[in-house]
PDB file of C-alpha atoms in Angstrom:
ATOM      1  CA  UNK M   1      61.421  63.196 156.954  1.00 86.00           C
ATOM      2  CA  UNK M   2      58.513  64.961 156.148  1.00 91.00           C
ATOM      3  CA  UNK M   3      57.352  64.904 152.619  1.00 94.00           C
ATOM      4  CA  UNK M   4      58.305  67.719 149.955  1.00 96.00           C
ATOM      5  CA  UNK M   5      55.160  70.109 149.970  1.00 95.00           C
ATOM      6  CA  UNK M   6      54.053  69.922 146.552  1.00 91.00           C
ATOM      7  CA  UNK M   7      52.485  73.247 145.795  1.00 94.00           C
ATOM      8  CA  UNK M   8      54.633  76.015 147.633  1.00 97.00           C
ATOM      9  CA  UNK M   9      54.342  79.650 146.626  1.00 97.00           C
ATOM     10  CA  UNK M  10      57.922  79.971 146.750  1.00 98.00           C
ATOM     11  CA  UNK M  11      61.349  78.148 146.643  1.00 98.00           C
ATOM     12  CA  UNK M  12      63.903  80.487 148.369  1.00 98.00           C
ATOM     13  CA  UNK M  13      67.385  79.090 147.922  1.00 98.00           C
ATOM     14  CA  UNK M  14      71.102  79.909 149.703  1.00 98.00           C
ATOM     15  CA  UNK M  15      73.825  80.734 147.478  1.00 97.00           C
ATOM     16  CA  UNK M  16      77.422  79.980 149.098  1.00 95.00           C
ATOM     17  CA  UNK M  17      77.864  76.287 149.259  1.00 94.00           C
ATOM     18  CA  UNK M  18      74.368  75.100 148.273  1.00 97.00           C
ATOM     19  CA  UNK M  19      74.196  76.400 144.216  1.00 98.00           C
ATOM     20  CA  UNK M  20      77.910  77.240 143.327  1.00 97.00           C
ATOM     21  CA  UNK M  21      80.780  76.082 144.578  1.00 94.00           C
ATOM     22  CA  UNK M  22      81.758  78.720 146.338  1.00 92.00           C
ATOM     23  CA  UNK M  23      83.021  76.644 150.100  1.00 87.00           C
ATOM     24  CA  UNK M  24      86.571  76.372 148.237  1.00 90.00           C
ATOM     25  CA  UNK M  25      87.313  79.664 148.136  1.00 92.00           C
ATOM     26  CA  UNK M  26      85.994  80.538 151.261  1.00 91.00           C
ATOM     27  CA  UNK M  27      88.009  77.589 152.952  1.00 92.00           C
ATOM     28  CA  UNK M  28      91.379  78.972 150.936  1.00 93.00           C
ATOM     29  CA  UNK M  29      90.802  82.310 152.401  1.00 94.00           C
ATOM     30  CA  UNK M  30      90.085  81.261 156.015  1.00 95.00           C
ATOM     31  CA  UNK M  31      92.710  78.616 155.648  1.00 96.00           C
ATOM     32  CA  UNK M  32      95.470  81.582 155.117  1.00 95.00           C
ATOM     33  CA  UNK M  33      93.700  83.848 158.166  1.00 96.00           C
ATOM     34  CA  UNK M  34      93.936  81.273 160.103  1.00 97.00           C
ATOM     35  CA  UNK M  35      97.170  80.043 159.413  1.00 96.00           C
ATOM     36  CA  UNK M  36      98.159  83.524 160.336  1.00 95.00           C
ATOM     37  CA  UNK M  37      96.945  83.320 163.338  1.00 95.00           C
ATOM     38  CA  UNK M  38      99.311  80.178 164.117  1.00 95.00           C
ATOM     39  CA  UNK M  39      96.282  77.778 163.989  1.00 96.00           C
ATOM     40  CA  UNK M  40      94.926  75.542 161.798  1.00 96.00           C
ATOM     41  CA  UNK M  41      92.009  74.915 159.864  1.00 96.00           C
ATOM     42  CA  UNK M  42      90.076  71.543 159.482  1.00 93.00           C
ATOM     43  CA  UNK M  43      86.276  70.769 159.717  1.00 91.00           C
ATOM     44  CA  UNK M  44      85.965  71.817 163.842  1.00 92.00           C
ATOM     45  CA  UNK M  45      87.365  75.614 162.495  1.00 94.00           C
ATOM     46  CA  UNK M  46      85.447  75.036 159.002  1.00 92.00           C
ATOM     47  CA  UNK M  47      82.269  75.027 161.446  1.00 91.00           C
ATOM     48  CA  UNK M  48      82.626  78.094 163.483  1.00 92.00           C
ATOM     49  CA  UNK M  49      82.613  80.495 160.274  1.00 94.00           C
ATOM     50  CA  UNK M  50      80.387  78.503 157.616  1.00 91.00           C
ATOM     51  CA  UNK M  51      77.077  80.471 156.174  1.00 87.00           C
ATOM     52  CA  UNK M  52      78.269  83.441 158.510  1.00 90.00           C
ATOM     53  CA  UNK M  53      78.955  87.022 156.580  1.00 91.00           C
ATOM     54  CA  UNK M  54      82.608  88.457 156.429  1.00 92.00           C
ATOM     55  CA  UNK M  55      81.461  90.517 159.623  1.00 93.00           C
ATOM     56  CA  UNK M  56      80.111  87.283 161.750  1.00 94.00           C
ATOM     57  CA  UNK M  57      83.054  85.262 160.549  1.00 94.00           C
ATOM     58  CA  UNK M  58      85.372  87.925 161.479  1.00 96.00           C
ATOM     59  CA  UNK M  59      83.765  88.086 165.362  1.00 96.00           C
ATOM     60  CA  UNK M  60      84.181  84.305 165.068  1.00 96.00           C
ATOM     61  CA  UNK M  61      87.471  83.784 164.292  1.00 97.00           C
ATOM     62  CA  UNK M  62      88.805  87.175 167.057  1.00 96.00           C
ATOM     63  CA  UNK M  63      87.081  85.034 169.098  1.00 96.00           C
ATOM     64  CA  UNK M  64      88.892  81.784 168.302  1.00 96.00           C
ATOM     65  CA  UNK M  65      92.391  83.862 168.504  1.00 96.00           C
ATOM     66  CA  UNK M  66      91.884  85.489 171.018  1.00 96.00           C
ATOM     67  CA  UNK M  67      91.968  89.001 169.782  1.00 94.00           C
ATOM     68  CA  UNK M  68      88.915  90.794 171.273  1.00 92.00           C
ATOM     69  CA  UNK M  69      88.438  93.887 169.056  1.00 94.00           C
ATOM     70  CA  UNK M  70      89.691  92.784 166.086  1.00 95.00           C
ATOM     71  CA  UNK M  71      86.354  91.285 164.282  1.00 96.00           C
ATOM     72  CA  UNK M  72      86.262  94.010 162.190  1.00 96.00           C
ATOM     73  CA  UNK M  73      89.697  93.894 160.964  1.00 96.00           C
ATOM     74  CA  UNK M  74      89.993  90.521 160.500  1.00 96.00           C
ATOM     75  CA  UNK M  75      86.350  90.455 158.744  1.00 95.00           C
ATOM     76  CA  UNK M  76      87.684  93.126 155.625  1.00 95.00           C
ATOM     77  CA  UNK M  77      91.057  90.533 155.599  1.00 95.00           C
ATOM     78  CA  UNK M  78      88.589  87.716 154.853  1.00 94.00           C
ATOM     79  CA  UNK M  79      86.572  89.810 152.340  1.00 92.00           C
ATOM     80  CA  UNK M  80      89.622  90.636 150.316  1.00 94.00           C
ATOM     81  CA  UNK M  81      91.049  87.428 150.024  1.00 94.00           C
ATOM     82  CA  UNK M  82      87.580  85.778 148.598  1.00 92.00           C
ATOM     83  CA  UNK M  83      87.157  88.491 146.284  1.00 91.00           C
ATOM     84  CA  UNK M  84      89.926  87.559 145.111  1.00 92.00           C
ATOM     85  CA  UNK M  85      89.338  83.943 145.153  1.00 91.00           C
ATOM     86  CA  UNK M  86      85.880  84.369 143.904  1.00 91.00           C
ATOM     87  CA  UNK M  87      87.158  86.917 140.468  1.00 89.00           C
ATOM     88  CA  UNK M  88      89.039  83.188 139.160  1.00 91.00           C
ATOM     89  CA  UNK M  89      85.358  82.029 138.847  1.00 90.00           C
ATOM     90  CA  UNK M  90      83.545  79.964 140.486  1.00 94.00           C
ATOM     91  CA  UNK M  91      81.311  76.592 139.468  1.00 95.00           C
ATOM     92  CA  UNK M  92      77.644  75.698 139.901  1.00 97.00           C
ATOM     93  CA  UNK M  93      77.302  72.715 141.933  1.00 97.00           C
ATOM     94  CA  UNK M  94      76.176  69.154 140.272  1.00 97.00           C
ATOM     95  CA  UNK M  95      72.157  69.880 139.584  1.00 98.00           C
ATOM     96  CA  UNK M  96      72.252  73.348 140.793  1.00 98.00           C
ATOM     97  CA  UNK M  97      71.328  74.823 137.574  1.00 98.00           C
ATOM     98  CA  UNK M  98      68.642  72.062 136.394  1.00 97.00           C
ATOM     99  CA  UNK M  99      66.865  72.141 139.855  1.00 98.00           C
ATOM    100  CA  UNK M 100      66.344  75.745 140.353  1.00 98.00           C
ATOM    101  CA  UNK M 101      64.891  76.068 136.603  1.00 97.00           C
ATOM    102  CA  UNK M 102      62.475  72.873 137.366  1.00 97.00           C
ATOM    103  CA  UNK M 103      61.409  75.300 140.103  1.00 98.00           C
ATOM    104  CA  UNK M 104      61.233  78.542 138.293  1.00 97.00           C
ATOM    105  CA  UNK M 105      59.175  76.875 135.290  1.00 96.00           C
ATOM    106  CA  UNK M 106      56.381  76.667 138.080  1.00 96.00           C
ATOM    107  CA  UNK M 107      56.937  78.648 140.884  1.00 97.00           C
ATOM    108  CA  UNK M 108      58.535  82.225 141.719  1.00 98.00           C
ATOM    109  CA  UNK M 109      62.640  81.483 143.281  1.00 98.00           C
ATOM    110  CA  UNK M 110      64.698  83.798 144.818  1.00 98.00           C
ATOM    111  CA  UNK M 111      68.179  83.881 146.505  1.00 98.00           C
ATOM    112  CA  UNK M 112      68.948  84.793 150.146  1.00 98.00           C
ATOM    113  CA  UNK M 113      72.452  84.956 150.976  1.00 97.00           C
ATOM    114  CA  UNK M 114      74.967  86.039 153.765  1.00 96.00           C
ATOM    115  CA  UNK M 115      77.329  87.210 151.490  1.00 94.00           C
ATOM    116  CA  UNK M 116      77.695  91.084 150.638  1.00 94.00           C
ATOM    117  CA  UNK M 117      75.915  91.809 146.987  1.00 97.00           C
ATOM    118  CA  UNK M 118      79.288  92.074 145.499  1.00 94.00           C
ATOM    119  CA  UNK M 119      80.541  88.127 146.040  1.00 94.00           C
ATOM    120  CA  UNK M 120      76.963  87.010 145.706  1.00 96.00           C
ATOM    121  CA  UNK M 121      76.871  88.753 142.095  1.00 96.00           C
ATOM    122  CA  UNK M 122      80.330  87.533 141.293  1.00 95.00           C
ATOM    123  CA  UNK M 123      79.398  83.874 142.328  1.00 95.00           C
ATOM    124  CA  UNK M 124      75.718  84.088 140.399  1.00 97.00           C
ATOM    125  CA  UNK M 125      77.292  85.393 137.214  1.00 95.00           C
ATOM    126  CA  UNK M 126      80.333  82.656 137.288  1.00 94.00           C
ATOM    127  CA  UNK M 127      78.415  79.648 137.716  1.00 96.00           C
ATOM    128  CA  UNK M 128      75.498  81.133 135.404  1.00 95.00           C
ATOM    129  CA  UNK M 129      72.842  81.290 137.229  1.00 97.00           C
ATOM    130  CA  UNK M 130      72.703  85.094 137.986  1.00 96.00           C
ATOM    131  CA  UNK M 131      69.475  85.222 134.826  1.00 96.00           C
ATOM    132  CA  UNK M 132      67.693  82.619 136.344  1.00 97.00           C
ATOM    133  CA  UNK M 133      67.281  84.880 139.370  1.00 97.00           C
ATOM    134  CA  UNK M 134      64.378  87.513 139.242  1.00 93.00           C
ATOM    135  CA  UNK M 135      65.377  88.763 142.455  1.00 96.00           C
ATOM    136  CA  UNK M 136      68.043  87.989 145.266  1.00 98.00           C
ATOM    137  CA  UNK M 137      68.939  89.519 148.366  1.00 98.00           C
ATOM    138  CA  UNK M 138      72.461  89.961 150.323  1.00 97.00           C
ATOM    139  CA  UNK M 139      73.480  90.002 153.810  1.00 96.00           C
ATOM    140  CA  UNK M 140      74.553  94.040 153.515  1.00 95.00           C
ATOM    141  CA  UNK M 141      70.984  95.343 151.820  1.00 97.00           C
ATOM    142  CA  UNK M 142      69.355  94.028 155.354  1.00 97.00           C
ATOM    143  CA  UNK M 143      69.599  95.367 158.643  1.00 96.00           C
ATOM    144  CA  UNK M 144      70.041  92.104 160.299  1.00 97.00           C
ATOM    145  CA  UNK M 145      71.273  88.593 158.007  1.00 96.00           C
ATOM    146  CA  UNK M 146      71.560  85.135 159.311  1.00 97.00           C
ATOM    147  CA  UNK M 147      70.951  83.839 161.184  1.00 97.00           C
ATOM    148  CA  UNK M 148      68.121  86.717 162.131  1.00 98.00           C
ATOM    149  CA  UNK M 149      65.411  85.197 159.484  1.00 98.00           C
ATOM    150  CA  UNK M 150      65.373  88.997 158.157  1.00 98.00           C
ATOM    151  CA  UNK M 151      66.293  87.577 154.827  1.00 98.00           C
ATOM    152  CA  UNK M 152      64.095  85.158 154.116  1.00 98.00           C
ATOM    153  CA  UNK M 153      61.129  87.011 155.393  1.00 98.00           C
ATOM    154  CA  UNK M 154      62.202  89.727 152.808  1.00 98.00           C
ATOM    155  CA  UNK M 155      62.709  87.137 149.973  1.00 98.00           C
ATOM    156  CA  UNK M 156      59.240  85.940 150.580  1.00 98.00           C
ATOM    157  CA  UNK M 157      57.883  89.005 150.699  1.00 98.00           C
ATOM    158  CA  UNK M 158      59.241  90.038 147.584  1.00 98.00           C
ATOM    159  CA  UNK M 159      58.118  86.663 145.828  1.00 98.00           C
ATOM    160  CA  UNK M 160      54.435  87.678 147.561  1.00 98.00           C
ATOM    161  CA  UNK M 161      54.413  84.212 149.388  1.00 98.00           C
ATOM    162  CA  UNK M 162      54.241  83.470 152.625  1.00 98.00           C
ATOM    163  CA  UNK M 163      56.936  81.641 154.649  1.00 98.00           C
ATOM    164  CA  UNK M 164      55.079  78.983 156.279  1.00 98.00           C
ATOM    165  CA  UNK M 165      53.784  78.125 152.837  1.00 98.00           C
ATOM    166  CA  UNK M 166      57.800  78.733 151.125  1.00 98.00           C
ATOM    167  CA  UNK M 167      60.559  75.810 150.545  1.00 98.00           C
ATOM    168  CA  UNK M 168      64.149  77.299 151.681  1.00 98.00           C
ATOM    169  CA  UNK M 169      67.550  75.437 150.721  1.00 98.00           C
ATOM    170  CA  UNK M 170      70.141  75.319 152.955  1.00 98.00           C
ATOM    171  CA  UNK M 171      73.542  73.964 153.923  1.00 96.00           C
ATOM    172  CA  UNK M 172      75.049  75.143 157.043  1.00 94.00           C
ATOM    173  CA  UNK M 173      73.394  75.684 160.129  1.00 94.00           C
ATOM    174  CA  UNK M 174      73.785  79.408 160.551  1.00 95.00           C
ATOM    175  CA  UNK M 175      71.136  79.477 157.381  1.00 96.00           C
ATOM    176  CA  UNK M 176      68.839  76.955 158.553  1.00 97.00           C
ATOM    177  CA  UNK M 177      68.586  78.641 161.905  1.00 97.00           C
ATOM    178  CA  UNK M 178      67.327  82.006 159.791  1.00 98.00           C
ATOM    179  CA  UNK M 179      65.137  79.765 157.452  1.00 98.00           C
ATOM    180  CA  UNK M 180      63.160  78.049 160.804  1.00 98.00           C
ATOM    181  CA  UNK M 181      62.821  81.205 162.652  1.00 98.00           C
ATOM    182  CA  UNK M 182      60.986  82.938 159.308  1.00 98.00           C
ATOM    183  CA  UNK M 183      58.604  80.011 159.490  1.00 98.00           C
ATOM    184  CA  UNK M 184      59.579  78.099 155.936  1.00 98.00           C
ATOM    185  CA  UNK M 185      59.991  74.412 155.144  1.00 98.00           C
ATOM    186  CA  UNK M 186      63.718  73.312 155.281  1.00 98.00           C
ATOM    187  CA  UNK M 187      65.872  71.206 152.760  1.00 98.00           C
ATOM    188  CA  UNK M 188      69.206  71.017 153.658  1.00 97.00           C
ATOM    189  CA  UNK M 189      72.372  69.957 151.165  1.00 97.00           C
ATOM    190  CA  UNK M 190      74.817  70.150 154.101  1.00 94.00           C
ATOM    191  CA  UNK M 191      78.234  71.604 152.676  1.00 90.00           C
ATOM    192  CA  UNK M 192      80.050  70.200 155.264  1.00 85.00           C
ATOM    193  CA  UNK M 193      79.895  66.287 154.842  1.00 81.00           C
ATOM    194  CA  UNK M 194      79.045  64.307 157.722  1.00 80.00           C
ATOM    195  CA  UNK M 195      77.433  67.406 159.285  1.00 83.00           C
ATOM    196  CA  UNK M 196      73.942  67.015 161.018  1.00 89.00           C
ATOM    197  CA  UNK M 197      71.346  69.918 160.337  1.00 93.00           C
ATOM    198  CA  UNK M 198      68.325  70.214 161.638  1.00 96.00           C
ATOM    199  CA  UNK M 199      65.248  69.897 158.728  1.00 97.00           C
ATOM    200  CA  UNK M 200      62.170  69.102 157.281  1.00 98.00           C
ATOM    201  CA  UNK M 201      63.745  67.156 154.147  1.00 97.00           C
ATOM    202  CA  UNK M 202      67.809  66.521 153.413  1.00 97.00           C
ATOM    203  CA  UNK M 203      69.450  65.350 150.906  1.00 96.00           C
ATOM    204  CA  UNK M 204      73.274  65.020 150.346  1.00 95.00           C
ATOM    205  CA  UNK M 205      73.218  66.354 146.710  1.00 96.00           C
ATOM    206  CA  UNK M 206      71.025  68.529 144.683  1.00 98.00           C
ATOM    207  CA  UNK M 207      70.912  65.664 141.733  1.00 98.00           C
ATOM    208  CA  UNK M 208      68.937  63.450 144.361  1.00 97.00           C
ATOM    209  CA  UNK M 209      66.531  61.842 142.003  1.00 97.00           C
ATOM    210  CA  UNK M 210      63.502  62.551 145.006  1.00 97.00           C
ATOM    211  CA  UNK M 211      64.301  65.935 144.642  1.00 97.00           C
ATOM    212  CA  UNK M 212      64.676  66.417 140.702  1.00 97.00           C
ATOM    213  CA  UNK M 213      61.225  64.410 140.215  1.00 97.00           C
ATOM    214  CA  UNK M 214      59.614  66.896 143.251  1.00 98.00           C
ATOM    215  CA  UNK M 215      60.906  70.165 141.504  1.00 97.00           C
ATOM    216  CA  UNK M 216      59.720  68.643 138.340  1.00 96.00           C
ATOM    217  CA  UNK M 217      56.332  68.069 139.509  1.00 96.00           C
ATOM    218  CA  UNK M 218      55.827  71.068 140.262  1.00 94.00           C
ATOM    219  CA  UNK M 219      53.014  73.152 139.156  1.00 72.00           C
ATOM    220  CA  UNK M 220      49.341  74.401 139.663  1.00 57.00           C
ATOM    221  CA  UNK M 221      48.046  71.042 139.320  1.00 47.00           C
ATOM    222  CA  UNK M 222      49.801  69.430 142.289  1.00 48.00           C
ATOM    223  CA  UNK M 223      48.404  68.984 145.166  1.00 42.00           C
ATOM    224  CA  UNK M 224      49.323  69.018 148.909  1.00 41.00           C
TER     225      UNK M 224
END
């Protein structure tokens, strides 16, 4: 792997499976669309609509049925039902809270997600992490979200860094296709286990001791 870059001007991080727990209610909600559908859902199904917005899920899973047309449809079902899921509250993942402020003690963070502002807000304020977030940006407040690397280009402009010199976090693929093609440096938490992302750094948690001692050394006197 290539070594954490120890003085980035910005840490960019995904929301949705990467700092709150977030996957579960997703997965419930696809589970029942799918289920619908007369199919079921395991990891080969869990893949096709993981990191994607309501809308790209929604083209994903017409596709899957069979139902040409009825993306849009099937993407408000799927918005419904997490909202739903989402309003019982959801967790920050183990670390996720610790890790982004050893980050934001030295350098400026921001969010990039896929999901509309409404769940993103929802799932920042449940797991408590919605103050430790000067800024964030959702899928619907760009013209173009993820994989397009529209987002993270905006988050870094925002944070007045630029990408190639930025650290993203990522879990699905979908995201680290948007973070590569805006030019950052990758660490990937895959959501899905077993699943092989493409990246600069990976690690399978966010408590990985190699990562808590890099976002701890952060700071204007590191080097690199």
């Amino acid at each position: 792997m290539t070594p954490l870059p120890l003085a980035p001007q910005a840490v960019v991080f995904d929301c949705d499976g990467l700092l709150v727990d977030t996957e579960v209610c997703w997965t419930r909600a696809e589970t029942r669309i799918f289920a619908a559908h007369g199919h079921g859902f395991g990891p080969e199904q869990k893949a096709l609509v993981i990191g994607r917005t309501p809308a790209g899920a929604g083209a994903a899973m017409a596709d899957y049925f069979g139902r040409p047309g009825a993306g849009d449809e099937l993407a408000a079902e799927l918005f419904a039902l997490v909202r739903r899921e989402l309003a019982q509250g959801a967790d920050a993942l183990p670390g996720a809270v610790e890790l982004v402020k050893a980050c934001a003690r030295s350098v400026p963070v921001a969010v990039a997600s896929n999901s509309p502002r409404e769940l993103l807000d929802t799932a920042l304020r449940s797991a408590g992490l919605a103050d430790l977030f000067p800024v964030s940006f959702a899928a619907d407040e760009v013209e173009r979200a993820k994989p397009d690397p529209e987002l993270y280009r905006t988050a870094c402009a925002a944070l007045d860094a630029l990408p190639a010199r930025s650290v993203a976090f990522e879990d699905s693929a979908t995201g680290v296709t948007s973070a590569r093609r805006a030019g950052l440096y990758v660490v990937t938490v895959p959501s899905l286990p077993g699943a092989e992302l493409d990246h600069d750094w990976s690690a399978s948690a966010l408590t990985d001791p190699a990562l808590v001692a890099w976002a701890e050394g952060l700071g204007p006197g590191a080097h690199g």
